[in-house]
Short mmCIF file of C-alpha atoms in Angstrom, two decimals:
data_model
loop_
_atom_site.label_atom_id
_atom_site.label_comp_id
_atom_site.label_asym_id
_atom_site.label_seq_id
_atom_site.Cartn_x
_atom_site.Cartn_y
_atom_site.Cartn_z
CA UNK F 1 77.72 96.32 75.94
CA UNK F 2 80.70 94.02 75.21
CA UNK F 3 84.31 95.24 75.31
CA UNK F 4 84.83 95.40 71.53
CA UNK F 5 81.69 97.53 71.17
CA UNK F 6 83.03 99.84 73.87
CA UNK F 7 86.39 100.26 72.09
CA UNK F 8 84.60 101.07 68.85
CA UNK F 9 82.32 103.56 70.62
CA UNK F 10 85.19 105.41 72.26
CA UNK F 11 87.02 105.57 68.92
CA UNK F 12 84.10 107.65 67.61
CA UNK F 13 83.88 109.91 70.67
CA UNK F 14 84.42 113.62 69.87
CA UNK F 15 86.32 113.94 73.15
CA UNK F 16 88.64 111.09 72.17
CA UNK F 17 89.20 112.57 68.69
CA UNK F 18 90.09 115.93 70.23
CA UNK F 19 92.45 114.21 72.66
CA UNK F 20 94.19 112.67 69.67
CA UNK F 21 94.59 116.05 67.94
CA UNK F 22 96.07 117.61 71.05
CA UNK F 23 98.46 114.66 71.45
CA UNK F 24 99.54 114.98 67.81
CA UNK F 25 100.17 118.70 68.27
CA UNK F 26 102.32 118.02 71.33
CA UNK F 27 104.78 115.98 69.31
CA UNK F 28 106.00 119.12 67.55
CA UNK F 29 106.36 121.24 70.69
CA UNK F 30 109.23 121.64 73.11
CA UNK F 31 108.85 121.22 76.88
CA UNK F 32 108.14 124.96 77.28
CA UNK F 33 104.86 124.69 75.34
CA UNK F 34 103.90 120.98 75.25
CA UNK F 35 102.09 121.05 78.64
CA UNK F 36 99.37 123.23 77.08
CA UNK F 37 98.30 120.70 74.47
CA UNK F 38 99.08 117.67 76.63
CA UNK F 39 96.80 118.91 79.38
CA UNK F 40 93.91 119.34 76.96
CA UNK F 41 94.62 115.85 75.64
CA UNK F 42 94.28 114.54 79.21
CA UNK F 43 91.20 116.66 79.87
CA UNK F 44 89.35 115.35 76.83
CA UNK F 45 90.44 111.75 77.36
CA UNK F 46 89.11 112.05 80.93
CA UNK F 47 85.81 113.46 79.64
CA UNK F 48 85.54 110.43 77.33
CA UNK F 49 86.01 108.15 80.35
CA UNK F 50 83.43 109.97 82.47
CA UNK F 51 80.84 109.96 79.67
CA UNK F 52 81.39 106.26 78.98
CA UNK F 53 81.07 105.36 82.67
CA UNK F 54 78.12 107.68 83.29
CA UNK F 55 79.92 109.82 85.89
CA UNK F 56 78.26 113.23 86.12
CA UNK F 57 80.65 116.21 86.15
CA UNK F 58 80.37 119.89 85.33
CA UNK F 59 82.45 121.41 82.52
CA UNK F 60 84.83 123.20 84.89
CA UNK F 61 88.27 121.68 85.24
CA UNK F 62 87.92 121.24 89.01
CA UNK F 63 91.49 122.27 89.76
CA UNK F 64 93.64 125.37 90.00
CA UNK F 65 97.18 126.15 91.02
CA UNK F 66 99.13 129.03 92.45
CA UNK F 67 102.45 129.97 94.04
CA UNK F 68 102.60 132.05 97.23
CA UNK F 69 103.66 135.62 96.59
CA UNK F 70 107.43 136.10 96.83
CA UNK F 71 107.97 132.33 97.18
CA UNK F 72 111.09 130.84 95.62
CA UNK F 73 110.83 129.15 92.25
CA UNK F 74 110.69 125.58 93.62
CA UNK F 75 108.41 122.64 92.84
CA UNK F 76 107.48 122.45 96.52
CA UNK F 77 106.04 125.99 96.24
CA UNK F 78 103.82 125.18 93.27
CA UNK F 79 100.43 124.57 94.86
CA UNK F 80 97.80 122.32 93.26
CA UNK F 81 94.28 122.78 94.62
CA UNK F 82 91.50 120.26 94.03
CA UNK F 83 88.00 121.77 93.88
CA UNK F 84 84.70 120.13 94.78
CA UNK F 85 83.16 120.11 91.29
CA UNK F 86 84.31 119.58 87.73
CA UNK F 87 86.25 117.10 85.60
CA UNK F 88 89.01 116.22 88.07
CA UNK F 89 86.57 115.60 90.96
CA UNK F 90 84.60 113.40 88.53
CA UNK F 91 87.75 111.39 87.88
CA UNK F 92 88.31 111.14 91.64
CA UNK F 93 84.77 109.81 92.13
CA UNK F 94 85.35 107.22 89.40
CA UNK F 95 88.18 105.82 91.52
CA UNK F 96 86.21 106.04 94.76
CA UNK F 97 88.08 109.08 96.09
CA UNK F 98 85.59 111.53 97.59
CA UNK F 99 87.91 113.93 99.42
CA UNK F 100 87.05 117.50 98.44
CA UNK F 101 89.05 120.72 98.27
CA UNK F 102 92.43 119.15 98.93
CA UNK F 103 95.72 121.00 98.37
CA UNK F 104 99.08 119.49 97.48
CA UNK F 105 102.38 120.70 96.10
CA UNK F 106 103.79 119.72 92.73
CA UNK F 107 106.92 118.14 94.20
CA UNK F 108 104.91 115.66 96.27
CA UNK F 109 102.66 114.85 93.32
CA UNK F 110 105.63 114.05 91.07
CA UNK F 111 107.19 111.93 93.85
CA UNK F 112 104.15 109.63 93.67
CA UNK F 113 104.23 108.98 89.90
CA UNK F 114 105.97 105.64 89.20
CA UNK F 115 107.43 106.12 85.70
CA UNK F 116 109.45 109.21 86.73
CA UNK F 117 110.43 107.95 90.19
CA UNK F 118 114.04 107.24 89.22
CA UNK F 119 114.56 110.73 87.82
CA UNK F 120 112.76 112.19 90.87
CA UNK F 121 115.10 110.48 93.31
CA UNK F 122 118.17 111.49 91.31
CA UNK F 123 116.87 115.07 91.33
CA UNK F 124 115.98 115.05 95.04
CA UNK F 125 118.54 112.65 96.48
CA UNK F 126 117.19 112.73 100.04
CA UNK F 127 113.73 111.56 98.91
CA UNK F 128 112.53 108.12 99.99
CA UNK F 129 112.03 105.18 97.66
CA UNK F 130 108.26 104.71 97.27
CA UNK F 131 107.92 101.69 95.01
CA UNK F 132 108.87 98.03 95.53
CA UNK F 133 109.20 96.14 92.19
CA UNK F 134 107.07 93.03 91.86
CA UNK F 135 107.18 89.99 89.58
CA UNK F 136 104.45 87.51 88.68
CA UNK F 137 101.63 89.62 90.10
CA UNK F 138 98.53 87.43 90.11
CA UNK F 139 95.30 86.34 91.75
CA UNK F 140 95.34 82.84 93.19
CA UNK F 141 92.73 80.52 94.71
CA UNK F 142 93.61 78.52 97.82
CA UNK F 143 93.62 74.77 97.12
CA UNK F 144 90.34 73.07 97.99
CA UNK F 145 88.79 76.42 98.85
CA UNK F 146 86.81 79.26 97.31
CA UNK F 147 89.06 81.90 98.96
CA UNK F 148 91.24 83.89 96.57
CA UNK F 149 93.72 86.73 97.02
CA UNK F 150 96.36 88.86 95.30
CA UNK F 151 100.01 87.85 95.59
CA UNK F 152 103.32 88.69 93.90
CA UNK F 153 107.04 87.99 94.14
CA UNK F 154 109.34 90.70 95.47
CA UNK F 155 112.53 91.32 93.50
CA UNK F 156 115.49 89.99 95.53
CA UNK F 157 117.13 93.41 95.82
CA UNK F 158 114.05 94.67 97.73
CA UNK F 159 113.29 91.55 99.76
CA UNK F 160 115.14 92.44 102.98
CA UNK F 161 113.11 93.33 106.07
CA UNK F 162 114.26 96.96 105.98
CA UNK F 163 112.80 97.42 102.48
CA UNK F 164 109.51 95.81 103.47
CA UNK F 165 108.82 97.64 106.73
CA UNK F 166 106.68 100.31 105.08
CA UNK F 167 104.38 98.15 102.94
CA UNK F 168 100.65 98.90 103.30
CA UNK F 169 99.01 97.46 106.42
CA UNK F 170 96.60 95.51 104.20
CA UNK F 171 99.54 93.42 102.88
CA UNK F 172 101.82 90.85 104.48
CA UNK F 173 105.14 89.21 103.58
CA UNK F 174 105.96 85.52 103.62
CA UNK F 175 108.58 83.16 102.21
CA UNK F 176 107.92 80.61 99.52
CA UNK F 177 111.15 78.65 99.37
CA UNK F 178 113.88 81.15 98.59
CA UNK F 179 111.44 83.71 97.21
CA UNK F 180 110.01 86.60 99.22
CA UNK F 181 106.31 87.07 98.53
CA UNK F 182 103.71 89.73 99.36
CA UNK F 183 99.97 89.21 99.42
CA UNK F 184 96.82 90.95 100.54
CA UNK F 185 95.72 89.86 103.98
CA UNK F 186 92.06 89.99 103.07
CA UNK F 187 90.85 87.36 100.58
CA UNK F 188 87.70 87.43 98.48
CA UNK F 189 85.33 84.62 97.63
CA UNK F 190 85.69 83.01 94.20
CA UNK F 191 83.78 79.94 93.03
CA UNK F 192 84.79 76.31 92.94
CA UNK F 193 83.97 73.45 90.63
CA UNK F 194 81.36 73.65 87.90
CA UNK F 195 79.50 76.68 89.16
CA UNK F 196 76.38 78.00 87.46
CA UNK F 197 76.49 81.22 85.41
CA UNK F 198 74.90 83.47 88.11
CA UNK F 199 77.44 82.22 90.68
CA UNK F 200 80.29 82.99 88.28
CA UNK F 201 78.92 86.48 87.58
CA UNK F 202 78.74 87.26 91.30
CA UNK F 203 82.31 86.00 91.74
CA UNK F 204 83.50 88.25 88.92
CA UNK F 205 81.82 91.25 90.55
CA UNK F 206 83.60 90.42 93.81
CA UNK F 207 86.89 90.21 91.90
CA UNK F 208 86.26 93.62 90.33
CA UNK F 209 85.67 95.23 93.74
CA UNK F 210 88.70 93.48 95.19
CA UNK F 211 90.82 94.53 92.22
CA UNK F 212 89.80 98.18 92.52
CA UNK F 213 91.01 98.28 96.13
CA UNK F 214 94.16 96.30 95.32
CA UNK F 215 95.09 98.88 92.68
CA UNK F 216 95.22 101.59 95.33
CA UNK F 217 98.45 99.98 96.54
CA UNK F 218 99.68 98.09 93.46
CA UNK F 219 100.64 100.42 90.61
CA UNK F 220 102.25 99.88 87.25
CA UNK F 221 104.23 101.41 84.41
CA UNK F 222 102.79 100.74 80.97
CA UNK F 223 105.06 99.41 78.26
CA UNK F 224 105.81 96.45 76.02
CA UNK F 225 106.19 94.62 79.32
CA UNK F 226 104.11 96.14 82.11
CA UNK F 227 106.03 96.68 85.36
CA UNK F 228 104.22 96.32 88.70
CA UNK F 229 105.07 97.92 92.04
CA UNK F 230 103.81 97.85 95.60
CA UNK F 231 103.56 101.40 96.89
CA UNK F 232 105.01 102.02 100.33
CA UNK F 233 103.06 104.02 102.91
CA UNK F 234 104.59 106.95 104.77
CA UNK F 235 102.75 109.19 107.22
CA UNK F 236 104.36 112.23 105.56
CA UNK F 237 103.04 111.32 102.10
CA UNK F 238 99.80 113.31 101.90
CA UNK F 239 99.33 112.37 98.23
CA UNK F 240 99.94 108.64 98.63
CA UNK F 241 96.29 107.57 98.47
CA UNK F 242 95.64 109.25 95.12
CA UNK F 243 95.38 107.23 91.90
CA UNK F 244 98.25 107.73 89.44
CA UNK F 245 95.89 109.03 86.71
CA UNK F 246 94.63 111.73 89.08
CA UNK F 247 98.19 112.75 89.91
CA UNK F 248 99.24 112.93 86.24
CA UNK F 249 96.18 115.04 85.41
CA UNK F 250 96.92 117.40 88.32
CA UNK F 251 100.63 117.74 87.57
CA UNK F 252 100.08 118.46 83.87
CA UNK F 253 97.41 121.02 84.72
CA UNK F 254 99.84 122.95 86.91
CA UNK F 255 102.55 122.82 84.25
CA UNK F 256 100.06 124.06 81.64
CA UNK F 257 99.19 126.99 83.92
CA UNK F 258 102.85 127.88 84.26
CA UNK F 259 103.34 127.59 80.51
CA UNK F 260 100.38 129.91 79.85
CA UNK F 261 100.54 132.46 82.64
CA UNK F 262 104.10 132.39 83.95
CA UNK F 263 106.43 131.37 81.11
CA UNK F 264 109.38 133.10 82.79
CA UNK F 265 108.80 131.13 86.01
CA UNK F 266 108.34 127.91 84.05
CA UNK F 267 111.57 128.57 82.17
CA UNK F 268 113.38 128.89 85.50
CA UNK F 269 112.04 125.47 86.50
CA UNK F 270 113.20 123.99 83.19
CA UNK F 271 116.64 125.59 83.52
CA UNK F 272 117.03 124.61 87.16
CA UNK F 273 117.39 121.54 89.33
CA UNK F 274 114.19 119.90 88.08
CA UNK F 275 115.02 120.14 84.36
CA UNK F 276 115.47 116.40 83.75
CA UNK F 277 112.53 115.44 85.97
CA UNK F 278 110.08 117.81 84.28
CA UNK F 279 111.30 116.90 80.80
CA UNK F 280 110.89 113.19 81.57
CA UNK F 281 107.35 113.79 82.76
CA UNK F 282 106.36 116.00 79.81
CA UNK F 283 107.85 113.66 77.20
CA UNK F 284 106.66 110.33 78.61
CA UNK F 285 103.41 110.91 80.47
CA UNK F 286 101.12 110.81 77.42
CA UNK F 287 101.84 107.12 76.77
CA UNK F 288 101.12 106.31 80.41
CA UNK F 289 98.01 108.48 80.75
CA UNK F 290 96.25 107.46 77.55
CA UNK F 291 97.08 103.77 78.02
CA UNK F 292 95.57 103.76 81.51
CA UNK F 293 92.51 105.80 80.47
CA UNK F 294 91.87 103.44 77.55
CA UNK F 295 92.13 100.48 79.90
CA UNK F 296 89.69 102.10 82.36
CA UNK F 297 87.20 102.70 79.57
CA UNK F 298 87.35 99.28 77.94
CA UNK F 299 88.56 96.86 80.61
CA UNK F 300 91.18 95.73 78.10
CA UNK F 301 94.95 95.82 78.13
CA UNK F 302 96.47 97.77 75.22
CA UNK F 303 99.92 97.37 73.73
CA UNK F 304 100.27 100.10 71.04
CA UNK F 305 101.82 103.43 71.86
CA UNK F 306 99.67 106.50 72.53
CA UNK F 307 99.48 107.64 68.89
CA UNK F 308 98.00 104.27 67.90
CA UNK F 309 95.63 104.17 70.86
CA UNK F 310 94.20 107.58 70.11
CA UNK F 311 94.02 106.90 66.39
CA UNK F 312 92.28 103.53 66.57
CA UNK F 313 91.17 102.38 69.99
CA UNK F 314 90.29 98.85 68.90
CA UNK F 315 93.72 98.19 67.33
CA UNK F 316 95.10 95.46 69.60
CA UNK F 317 93.73 94.40 72.93
CA UNK F 318 93.52 91.48 75.29
CA UNK F 319 90.91 90.82 77.94
#
């Protein structure tokens, strides 16, 4: 099925239509209540992805949260528990993550989400910077060779050795003139010259596999101009290997639980230290989540905002 047919198909999906309705409802709700409808938007958009990709998953959500009895009202005490079956584990399998029954805290999850990282670090000033901004992220082929690899320029402000000491072990730094570059150590095999169609198809499949592993370390923020980042690795970051979509799903689920079952506790979060951070996440995550889900489904890059994406999935796209 070609990409345009896929976008048209998803536009008619009952899960996608429900996701749109929940997103529309969220626009009229404050941060105290919006997590309820936003989470069901994310849940149904994820179901649309799993159905389209043929990933089997039970109807359970596959996640639950709690806070230890008598624990202080802090994000670090909000536990998020991944189960072994359901929608969230299906999403994990889609991204090649097969770890079961993992437990994290909400603070660590939010630390690993790129588009709220600035507000996170201003909220928790002792937290480490996780993301190195990149420019001109691209795949290149070595001259007179069939070897290809991912590379990108590092913004000058982050190009000192101290900033680059914690990059993933699968990447390396090098200088290209006055520009600091990063690239994956491991190349993949492309094709050269006037290759036949089967050779090109096999090369594209190798690129897809290579790209899926590259995206474990290279993350982005959706917008009119997508921003790309290399994610640092820290031994203390238990959530670091998780895909951003998985983290957004998990965080919104926990906030929806608090909104439903512990509104007084949620209100204390919103009135406390994490007010700006949580508000930023609640107000801006839908654009990021739906954009990335739509891209996963179709293989296309989308430019409209979330309301347009949910309303008409084949509005504007580029392969």
